[in-house]
GROMACS .gro file of C-alpha atoms in nm:
model
  453
    1MET     CA    1   4.605   7.729   8.932
    2LYS     CA    2   4.770   7.634   9.263
    3LYS     CA    3   4.967   7.901   9.444
    4PRO     CA    4   5.302   7.923   9.264
    5PRO     CA    5   5.642   7.918   9.434
    6LYS     CA    6   5.810   8.257   9.461
    7LEU     CA    7   6.078   8.281   9.195
    8PHE     CA    8   6.110   8.653   9.130
    9GLY     CA    9   6.277   8.892   9.373
   10THR     CA   10   6.324   9.267   9.345
   11ASP     CA   11   6.529   9.228   9.026
   12GLY     CA   12   6.432   8.911   8.842
   13VAL     CA   13   6.521   8.557   8.945
   14ARG     CA   14   6.857   8.520   9.118
   15GLY     CA   15   7.060   8.258   9.305
   16VAL     CA   16   7.367   8.036   9.301
   17ALA     CA   17   7.409   7.895   8.951
   18ASN     CA   18   7.316   7.527   8.908
   19THR     CA   19   7.108   7.527   9.227
   20GLU     CA   20   6.740   7.614   9.236
   21PRO     CA   21   6.610   7.842   9.105
   22MET     CA   22   6.917   7.903   8.887
   23THR     CA   23   6.914   7.560   8.721
   24ALA     CA   24   6.891   7.470   8.354
   25GLU     CA   25   6.555   7.305   8.426
   26THR     CA   26   6.402   7.620   8.577
   27ALA     CA   27   6.559   7.841   8.309
   28LEU     CA   28   6.391   7.623   8.045
   29LYS     CA   29   6.056   7.661   8.222
   30LEU     CA   30   6.103   8.035   8.251
   31GLY     CA   31   6.179   8.050   7.878
   32ARG     CA   32   5.858   7.860   7.801
   33ALA     CA   33   5.652   8.079   8.034
   34ALA     CA   34   5.798   8.401   7.895
   35ALA     CA   35   5.738   8.289   7.536
   36HIS     CA   36   5.375   8.212   7.618
   37VAL     CA   37   5.312   8.538   7.806
   38PHE     CA   38   5.465   8.755   7.534
   39LYS     CA   39   5.320   8.570   7.235
   40ARG     CA   40   5.037   8.811   7.166
   41ASP     CA   41   4.893   8.656   6.849
   42ASP     CA   42   4.962   8.377   6.601
   43GLN     CA   43   4.971   8.588   6.287
   44ARG     CA   44   5.347   8.652   6.289
   45ARG     CA   45   5.680   8.520   6.415
   46HIS     CA   46   5.753   8.624   6.772
   47ARG     CA   47   6.103   8.709   6.895
   48ILE     CA   48   6.274   8.736   7.234
   49VAL     CA   49   6.617   8.898   7.272
   50ILE     CA   50   6.871   8.730   7.504
   51GLY     CA   51   7.186   8.893   7.642
   52LYS     CA   52   7.428   8.787   7.913
   53ASP     CA   53   7.728   8.900   8.113
   54THR     CA   54   8.058   8.711   8.136
   55ARG     CA   55   7.976   8.449   8.402
   56LEU     CA   56   8.074   8.089   8.335
   57SER     CA   57   7.718   7.971   8.404
   58GLY     CA   58   7.582   8.198   8.131
   59TYR     CA   59   7.645   7.933   7.867
   60MET     CA   60   7.436   7.674   8.052
   61LEU     CA   61   7.146   7.906   8.131
   62GLU     CA   62   7.145   8.071   7.788
   63ASN     CA   63   7.104   7.738   7.611
   64ALA     CA   64   6.828   7.630   7.849
   65LEU     CA   65   6.639   7.956   7.794
   66VAL     CA   66   6.675   7.923   7.418
   67ALA     CA   67   6.538   7.568   7.430
   68GLY     CA   68   6.237   7.679   7.633
   69ILE     CA   69   6.160   7.977   7.412
   70CYS     CA   70   6.196   7.786   7.085
   71SER     CA   71   5.984   7.498   7.218
   72MET     CA   72   5.692   7.740   7.235
   73GLY     CA   73   5.728   7.851   6.875
   74VAL     CA   74   5.912   8.177   6.949
   75ASP     CA   75   6.249   8.279   6.801
   76ALA     CA   76   6.547   8.364   7.022
   77LEU     CA   77   6.780   8.647   6.921
   78LEU     CA   78   7.122   8.604   7.084
   79LEU     CA   79   7.333   8.913   7.163
   80GLY     CA   80   7.624   8.758   7.353
   81PRO     CA   81   7.794   8.955   7.633
   82LEU     CA   82   7.643   9.304   7.650
   83PRO     CA   83   7.527   9.530   7.937
   84THR     CA   84   7.178   9.490   8.077
   85PRO     CA   85   7.061   9.828   7.939
   86ALA     CA   86   7.176   9.716   7.593
   87VAL     CA   87   6.921   9.434   7.609
   88ALA     CA   88   6.646   9.685   7.691
   89PHE     CA   89   6.754   9.909   7.402
   90ILE     CA   90   6.788   9.632   7.142
   91THR     CA   91   6.455   9.482   7.244
   92ARG     CA   92   6.296   9.815   7.152
   93SER     CA   93   6.515   9.869   6.845
   94LEU     CA   94   6.434   9.529   6.691
   95ARG     CA   95   6.063   9.552   6.784
   96ALA     CA   96   6.105   9.224   6.969
   97ASP     CA   97   5.833   9.094   7.200
   98ALA     CA   98   6.056   9.080   7.508
   99GLY     CA   99   6.415   9.081   7.629
  100VAL     CA  100   6.603   8.861   7.875
  101MET     CA  101   6.931   8.935   8.051
  102LEU     CA  102   7.138   8.667   8.221
  103SER     CA  103   7.323   8.841   8.501
  104ALA     CA  104   7.349   8.866   8.878
  105SER     CA  105   7.465   9.228   8.843
  106HIS     CA  106   7.727   9.309   9.110
  107ASN     CA  107   7.720   8.961   9.271
  108PRO     CA  108   8.020   8.720   9.248
  109TYR     CA  109   8.056   8.483   8.955
  110MET     CA  110   7.901   8.177   9.121
  111ASP     CA  111   7.564   8.355   9.125
  112ASN     CA  112   7.350   8.429   8.824
  113GLY     CA  113   7.013   8.580   8.749
  114ILE     CA  114   6.743   8.611   8.485
  115LYS     CA  115   6.590   8.955   8.425
  116PHE     CA  116   6.304   9.019   8.182
  117PHE     CA  117   6.211   9.329   7.983
  118SER     CA  118   5.881   9.387   7.805
  119ASN     CA  119   5.871   9.508   7.445
  120ASP     CA  120   5.891   9.874   7.557
  121GLY     CA  121   6.223   9.814   7.735
  122PHE     CA  122   6.089   9.839   8.090
  123LYS     CA  123   6.133   9.571   8.354
  124LEU     CA  124   5.827   9.358   8.413
  125PRO     CA  125   5.554   9.463   8.657
  126ASP     CA  126   5.481   9.230   8.948
  127GLU     CA  127   5.161   9.097   8.789
  128LEU     CA  128   5.343   8.960   8.481
  129GLU     CA  129   5.607   8.795   8.698
  130CYS     CA  130   5.331   8.635   8.907
  131GLN     CA  131   5.163   8.514   8.588
  132MET     CA  132   5.483   8.343   8.476
  133GLU     CA  133   5.529   8.183   8.818
  134ALA     CA  134   5.173   8.055   8.806
  135TYR     CA  135   5.223   7.895   8.463
  136ILE     CA  136   5.536   7.718   8.584
  137ALA     CA  137   5.369   7.589   8.902
  138SER     CA  138   5.050   7.468   8.735
  139GLY     CA  139   5.208   7.274   8.449
  140GLU     CA  140   4.946   7.432   8.224
  141LEU     CA  141   5.201   7.486   7.947
  142ASP     CA  142   5.309   7.121   7.930
  143SER     CA  143   5.050   7.044   7.664
  144ILE     CA  144   5.152   7.334   7.436
  145ARG     CA  145   5.399   7.173   7.194
  146PRO     CA  146   5.430   7.331   6.848
  147THR     CA  147   5.570   7.094   6.588
  148ALA     CA  148   5.722   7.108   6.240
  149ALA     CA  149   5.750   7.468   6.116
  150GLY     CA  150   5.585   7.588   6.437
  151VAL     CA  151   5.903   7.540   6.640
  152GLY     CA  152   6.112   7.852   6.700
  153LYS     CA  153   6.468   7.910   6.584
  154ALA     CA  154   6.770   8.085   6.737
  155TYR     CA  155   7.017   8.316   6.568
  156ARG     CA  156   7.280   8.572   6.663
  157ILE     CA  157   7.250   8.946   6.613
  158ASP     CA  158   7.595   9.022   6.476
  159ASP     CA  159   7.568   9.401   6.489
  160ALA     CA  160   7.433   9.427   6.845
  161LEU     CA  161   7.751   9.582   6.987
  162GLY     CA  162   7.768   9.843   6.711
  163ARG     CA  163   7.399   9.931   6.751
  164TYR     CA  164   7.446   9.987   7.123
  165ILE     CA  165   7.761  10.196   7.080
  166GLU     CA  166   7.581  10.435   6.845
  167PHE     CA  167   7.282  10.451   7.079
  168ILE     CA  168   7.505  10.549   7.372
  169LYS     CA  169   7.703  10.804   7.173
  170ASN     CA  170   7.379  10.966   7.058
  171SER     CA  171   7.308  11.057   7.422
  172PHE     CA  172   7.615  11.284   7.410
  173PRO     CA  173   7.590  11.622   7.232
  174LYS     CA  174   7.679  11.608   6.865
  175GLY     CA  175   8.005  11.789   6.797
  176MET     CA  176   8.124  11.756   7.157
  177THR     CA  177   8.429  11.539   7.222
  178LEU     CA  178   8.632  11.417   7.517
  179ASP     CA  179   8.960  11.532   7.362
  180GLY     CA  180   9.221  11.611   7.624
  181LEU     CA  181   9.056  11.412   7.904
  182LYS     CA  182   9.235  11.121   8.065
  183ILE     CA  183   8.988  10.869   8.211
  184VAL     CA  184   9.051  10.564   8.427
  185LEU     CA  185   8.785  10.303   8.344
  186ASP     CA  186   8.705   9.987   8.544
  187VAL     CA  187   8.474   9.749   8.353
  188ALA     CA  188   8.455   9.483   8.629
  189ASN     CA  189   8.557   9.193   8.399
  190GLY     CA  190   8.191   9.201   8.304
  191ALA     CA  191   7.946   9.271   8.027
  192PRO     CA  192   8.081   9.622   7.946
  193TYR     CA  193   8.438   9.501   7.884
  194LYS     CA  194   8.424   9.547   7.506
  195VAL     CA  195   8.175   9.826   7.458
  196ALA     CA  196   8.277  10.076   7.728
  197PRO     CA  197   8.642  10.136   7.626
  198ARG     CA  198   8.538  10.179   7.264
  199ILE     CA  199   8.278  10.445   7.345
  200PHE     CA  200   8.510  10.669   7.547
  201THR     CA  201   8.798  10.618   7.304
  202GLU     CA  202   8.582  10.697   7.000
  203LEU     CA  203   8.471  11.019   7.170
  204GLY     CA  204   8.835  11.124   7.201
  205ALA     CA  205   8.937  11.045   7.559
  206GLU     CA  206   9.264  10.888   7.663
  207VAL     CA  207   9.142  10.575   7.842
  208VAL     CA  208   9.328  10.362   8.095
  209VAL     CA  209   9.127  10.040   8.127
  210TYR     CA  210   9.114   9.813   8.431
  211SER     CA  211   8.959   9.466   8.469
  212ASP     CA  212   8.886   9.402   8.101
  213GLU     CA  213   9.000   9.037   8.078
  214PRO     CA  214   8.697   8.828   8.182
  215ASN     CA  215   8.753   8.454   8.228
  216GLY     CA  216   8.407   8.357   8.349
  217MET     CA  217   8.510   8.361   8.714
  218ASN     CA  218   8.658   8.706   8.779
  219ILE     CA  219   8.351   8.925   8.722
  220ASN     CA  220   8.318   9.180   9.008
  221ASP     CA  221   8.620   9.017   9.177
  222HIS     CA  222   8.757   9.312   9.377
  223CYS     CA  223   8.681   9.538   9.085
  224GLY     CA  224   8.391   9.739   8.948
  225ALA     CA  225   8.138   9.967   9.113
  226LEU     CA  226   8.155   9.792   9.452
  227TYR     CA  227   8.529   9.859   9.472
  228PRO     CA  228   8.576  10.229   9.384
  229GLU     CA  229   8.919  10.224   9.549
  230VAL     CA  230   9.046  10.076   9.220
  231ILE     CA  231   8.964  10.388   9.021
  232ARG     CA  232   9.064  10.615   9.310
  233LYS     CA  233   9.412  10.465   9.300
  234GLY     CA  234   9.406  10.471   8.919
  235VAL     CA  235   9.332  10.844   8.913
  236ILE     CA  236   9.631  10.906   9.140
  237ASP     CA  237   9.868  10.667   8.962
  238HIS     CA  238   9.786  10.796   8.613
  239ARG     CA  239   9.718  11.159   8.708
  240ALA     CA  240   9.382  11.124   8.539
  241ASP     CA  241   9.100  11.377   8.523
  242LEU     CA  242   8.849  11.130   8.665
  243GLY     CA  243   8.761  10.764   8.702
  244ILE     CA  244   8.455  10.564   8.597
  245SER     CA  245   8.364  10.230   8.752
  246LEU     CA  246   8.086  10.008   8.613
  247ASP     CA  247   7.942   9.691   8.765
  248GLY     CA  248   7.933   9.347   8.606
  249ASP     CA  249   7.623   9.409   8.396
  250GLY     CA  250   7.689   9.775   8.320
  251ASP     CA  251   7.383   9.941   8.470
  252ARG     CA  252   7.563  10.109   8.762
  253CYS     CA  253   7.819  10.389   8.753
  254ILE     CA  254   8.037  10.512   9.038
  255MET     CA  255   8.299  10.778   8.967
  256ALA     CA  256   8.612  10.927   9.121
  257ASP     CA  257   8.695  11.295   9.074
  258ASP     CA  258   9.031  11.456   9.003
  259ASP     CA  259   9.106  11.454   9.379
  260ALA     CA  260   9.038  11.076   9.383
  261THR     CA  261   8.725  11.129   9.593
  262VAL     CA  262   8.440  10.885   9.529
  263VAL     CA  263   8.138  11.033   9.350
  264ASP     CA  264   7.843  10.799   9.409
  265GLY     CA  265   7.488  10.786   9.278
  266ASP     CA  266   7.361  11.055   9.515
  267ASP     CA  267   7.637  11.293   9.403
  268ILE     CA  268   7.565  11.218   9.037
  269LEU     CA  269   7.193  11.269   9.088
  270ALA     CA  270   7.257  11.607   9.253
  271ILE     CA  271   7.492  11.718   8.973
  272ALA     CA  272   7.253  11.609   8.698
  273ALA     CA  273   6.943  11.757   8.864
  274ALA     CA  274   7.104  12.097   8.917
  275ASP     CA  275   7.230  12.107   8.558
  276MET     CA  276   6.899  11.995   8.406
  277LYS     CA  277   6.702  12.245   8.614
  278ALA     CA  278   6.931  12.527   8.505
  279LYS     CA  279   6.865  12.432   8.142
  280GLY     CA  280   6.489  12.394   8.192
  281LEU     CA  281   6.513  12.021   8.115
  282LEU     CA  282   6.415  11.878   8.455
  283THR     CA  283   6.052  11.769   8.423
  284LYS     CA  284   5.835  11.921   8.700
  285ASN     CA  285   6.158  12.032   8.873
  286ALA     CA  286   6.158  11.700   9.059
  287VAL     CA  287   6.367  11.385   9.095
  288VAL     CA  288   6.320  11.039   9.245
  289ALA     CA  289   6.564  10.886   9.494
  290THR     CA  290   6.531  10.584   9.721
  291VAL     CA  291   6.478  10.572  10.096
  292MET     CA  292   6.852  10.498  10.131
  293SER     CA  293   6.972  10.815   9.958
  294ASN     CA  294   7.181  11.045  10.175
  295PHE     CA  295   7.011  11.324  10.370
  296GLY     CA  296   7.257  11.561  10.207
  297LEU     CA  297   7.079  11.499   9.876
  298VAL     CA  298   6.751  11.609  10.036
  299ARG     CA  299   6.911  11.931  10.156
  300ALA     CA  300   7.080  11.995   9.820
  301MET     CA  301   6.751  11.953   9.635
  302GLN     CA  302   6.569  12.181   9.880
  303GLN     CA  303   6.832  12.451   9.831
  304ALA     CA  304   6.805  12.414   9.451
  305GLY     CA  305   6.424  12.436   9.456
  306ILE     CA  306   6.388  12.078   9.336
  307GLU     CA  307   6.127  11.842   9.477
  308LEU     CA  308   6.251  11.498   9.582
  309HIS     CA  309   6.024  11.192   9.574
  310ARG     CA  310   6.127  10.875   9.761
  311SER     CA  311   6.089  10.518   9.634
  312LYS     CA  312   6.171  10.172   9.765
  313VAL     CA  313   6.524  10.041   9.707
  314GLY     CA  314   6.569   9.893   9.358
  315ASP     CA  315   6.594  10.062   9.019
  316ARG     CA  316   6.263   9.912   8.905
  317TYR     CA  317   6.091  10.095   9.193
  318VAL     CA  318   6.274  10.416   9.105
  319ILE     CA  319   6.143  10.386   8.749
  320GLU     CA  320   5.789  10.313   8.870
  321ALA     CA  321   5.800  10.626   9.088
  322MET     CA  322   5.938  10.832   8.799
  323LEU     CA  323   5.649  10.721   8.578
  324ALA     CA  324   5.396  10.784   8.856
  325HIS     CA  325   5.525  11.138   8.922
  326GLY     CA  326   5.598  11.219   8.557
  327VAL     CA  327   5.967  11.304   8.609
  328ASN     CA  328   6.266  11.229   8.388
  329LEU     CA  329   6.548  11.177   8.639
  330GLY     CA  330   6.588  10.933   8.925
  331GLY     CA  331   6.844  10.707   9.082
  332GLU     CA  332   7.005  10.521   9.367
  333GLN     CA  333   7.309  10.580   9.584
  334SER     CA  334   7.451  10.257   9.438
  335GLY     CA  335   7.491  10.421   9.097
  336HIS     CA  336   7.172  10.316   8.916
  337ILE     CA  337   7.074  10.645   8.750
  338ILE     CA  338   6.783  10.665   8.505
  339PHE     CA  339   6.780  10.943   8.245
  340SER     CA  340   6.443  10.862   8.093
  341ASP     CA  341   6.489  11.111   7.809
  342TYR     CA  342   6.737  10.858   7.670
  343THR     CA  343   6.653  10.514   7.804
  344THR     CA  344   6.412  10.304   8.009
  345THR     CA  345   6.649  10.164   8.270
  346GLY     CA  346   6.970  10.242   8.455
  347ASP     CA  347   7.268  10.265   8.219
  348GLY     CA  348   7.617  10.322   8.358
  349LEU     CA  349   7.751  10.447   8.026
  350ILE     CA  350   7.478  10.706   7.971
  351THR     CA  351   7.523  10.814   8.333
  352ALA     CA  352   7.898  10.865   8.286
  353LEU     CA  353   7.848  11.057   7.962
  354GLN     CA  354   7.590  11.287   8.118
  355VAL     CA  355   7.836  11.380   8.392
  356LEU     CA  356   8.110  11.428   8.133
  357ARG     CA  357   7.875  11.651   7.934
  358VAL     CA  358   7.836  11.878   8.238
  359VAL     CA  359   8.215  11.879   8.288
  360ARG     CA  360   8.264  11.981   7.925
  361GLU     CA  361   7.986  12.240   7.907
  362THR     CA  362   8.076  12.415   8.233
  363GLY     CA  363   8.453  12.381   8.209
  364ARG     CA  364   8.452  12.278   8.576
  365LYS     CA  365   8.630  11.981   8.730
  366LEU     CA  366   8.426  11.698   8.879
  367SER     CA  367   8.572  11.782   9.221
  368ASP     CA  368   8.406  12.122   9.192
  369LEU     CA  369   8.075  11.994   9.055
  370ARG     CA  370   8.026  11.740   9.334
  371ARG     CA  371   8.019  12.020   9.592
  372VAL     CA  372   7.657  12.085   9.494
  373MET     CA  373   7.584  11.829   9.768
  374ARG     CA  374   7.730  11.811  10.120
  375ARG     CA  375   7.714  11.453  10.241
  376TYR     CA  376   7.576  11.383  10.587
  377PRO     CA  377   7.739  11.108  10.795
  378GLN     CA  378   7.538  10.791  10.739
  379VAL     CA  379   7.566  10.474  10.947
  380LEU     CA  380   7.409  10.142  10.851
  381VAL     CA  381   7.389   9.857  11.103
  382ASN     CA  382   7.274   9.512  10.988
  383VAL     CA  383   7.105   9.312  11.264
  384PRO     CA  384   7.042   8.937  11.217
  385VAL     CA  385   6.678   8.858  11.305
  386ARG     CA  386   6.482   8.538  11.358
  387ASP     CA  387   6.169   8.663  11.181
  388LYS     CA  388   6.031   8.974  11.013
  389PRO     CA  389   5.720   9.110  11.186
  390PRO     CA  390   5.611   9.461  11.079
  391VAL     CA  391   5.858   9.709  11.222
  392GLU     CA  392   5.565   9.925  11.332
  393SER     CA  393   5.452   9.644  11.565
  394LEU     CA  394   5.776   9.642  11.766
  395ASP     CA  395   5.703   9.883  12.051
  396GLY     CA  396   6.059   9.892  12.188
  397VAL     CA  397   6.205   9.963  11.845
  398GLN     CA  398   5.950  10.235  11.776
  399ALA     CA  399   6.026  10.400  12.111
  400ALA     CA  400   6.399  10.403  12.032
  401VAL     CA  401   6.333  10.546  11.684
  402ARG     CA  402   6.112  10.824  11.822
  403ALA     CA  403   6.373  10.916  12.081
  404VAL     CA  404   6.649  10.943  11.820
  405GLU     CA  405   6.426  11.137  11.579
  406GLN     CA  406   6.348  11.387  11.851
  407ILE     CA  407   6.720  11.446  11.908
  408LEU     CA  408   6.798  11.477  11.535
  409GLY     CA  409   6.507  11.708  11.457
  410GLU     CA  410   6.526  11.833  11.099
  411GLU     CA  411   6.899  11.768  11.072
  412GLY     CA  412   6.887  11.394  11.021
  413ARG     CA  413   6.666  11.090  10.979
  414VAL     CA  414   6.616  10.728  11.077
  415LEU     CA  415   6.516  10.429  10.864
  416VAL     CA  416   6.458  10.073  10.983
  417ARG     CA  417   6.374   9.815  10.718
  418TYR     CA  418   6.424   9.446  10.645
  419SER     CA  419   6.653   9.305  10.379
  420GLY     CA  420   6.461   9.168  10.082
  421THR     CA  421   6.682   8.859  10.054
  422GLU     CA  422   6.824   8.786  10.401
  423TYR     CA  423   6.703   8.764  10.762
  424LEU     CA  424   6.847   9.104  10.846
  425ALA     CA  425   6.705   9.428  10.979
  426ARG     CA  426   6.885   9.731  10.841
  427VAL     CA  427   6.912  10.029  11.076
  428MET     CA  428   7.019  10.347  10.903
  429VAL     CA  429   7.075  10.681  11.080
  430GLU     CA  430   7.197  11.010  10.933
  431GLY     CA  431   7.290  11.333  11.106
  432ARG     CA  432   7.551  11.607  11.131
  433GLU     CA  433   7.799  11.441  11.369
  434GLU     CA  434   7.933  11.094  11.286
  435ARG     CA  435   8.004  10.993  11.646
  436GLU     CA  436   7.649  11.075  11.755
  437VAL     CA  437   7.503  10.903  11.448
  438LYS     CA  438   7.689  10.582  11.535
  439GLU     CA  439   7.560  10.596  11.892
  440HIS     CA  440   7.202  10.651  11.773
  441ALA     CA  441   7.226  10.362  11.524
  442GLU     CA  442   7.354  10.122  11.791
  443ARG     CA  443   7.080  10.231  12.031
  444ILE     CA  444   6.812  10.138  11.778
  445ALA     CA  445   6.998   9.821  11.674
  446ASP     CA  446   7.004   9.710  12.041
  447ALA     CA  447   6.626   9.756  12.052
  448VAL     CA  448   6.589   9.540  11.739
  449ARG     CA  449   6.813   9.271  11.891
  450ALA     CA  450   6.607   9.270  12.210
  451ALA     CA  451   6.282   9.234  12.013
  452ILE     CA  452   6.364   8.985  11.736
  453GLY     CA  453   6.737   8.918  11.735
   0.00000   0.00000   0.00000
């Protein structure tokens, strides 16, 4: 096989819809490649689950994927608009061979993406993605053309939403309700727009719903997890107990407490870790967070006697680190939190319910619970660069980093890394004093500009 073009990024294939690689033609090829990779034997019918969010381009890409999958003799099971973690769950529940989600997560509506799950509900390892890319590049699958009864068929799973609702509710203690709680809920005009309000309402909460009228073009449009000011204002306006904000595909959760203060993924991770450790449920008394997680989380975990492992940015890397270290809790500052006792990927609804469980069991307000972690000032500077040599090879940058680290000592940290999708260097500095942190970040950013800007 010739060297294939790079299609997969850190979270599936993503781009502007109807331009490469997010075209109907490439989606069809990806469907054919996925069907071939996951077709383990010829003794039974094979099935691939397909879900999507509310983007206009989902119709086009869904039909192309279905055509590719069926052309290889594999059946396509259509779920319609449901959160990404629902696809992972239903893939496992139906014993399907794989799952596919059409979504660009928190991106605007003109983008779309294709994410794959294996039959165990986990995102694909790099080697399987490379195998699919190689099949597409080589044209090796062009000659595989089942005919007659060998062609696959497509059909809808009518009870998918109900299955997922019961799955989510089963992560909440039986007999416990949300009676008496008023919740502001932002569903980002995205995949959770039907399922999320039903779950919190069925558990007894009074729910004020925002951004639940998707039109194909308003997903994530100044709403959802990237815009927590919506739920902050909602908590104030409706005198609510807390707010919950999901992103367009439902795998992220950002919250606002009763004081309308944002509670992000680091806060949630700290709350959950402390609670699980107290109950003896935190495997190996350890959690996984990414290199971007706030230094305050490190300090909070140290004070709680909890070990913190770092991973690369991206929930798939968090999950890989969790599996490698044998722990059952991990997450990102962005709100991807993985409770592996319940699911195989980040799920914003399970995350919200786990926080609500702690609120209910302790009788404490979220504003009180979040004080388990004291956030350090964190400054991120994005520097446009002309190329991406190893950061370690840039002597001037390394000298600036060492100088700042010496000043910060054990009360802060520095991280310089490249964006995975853009020609940007990201300079992140944390410390006790915000003014000093900004000065340190600009000092290092200037060194990056001088070297490769």
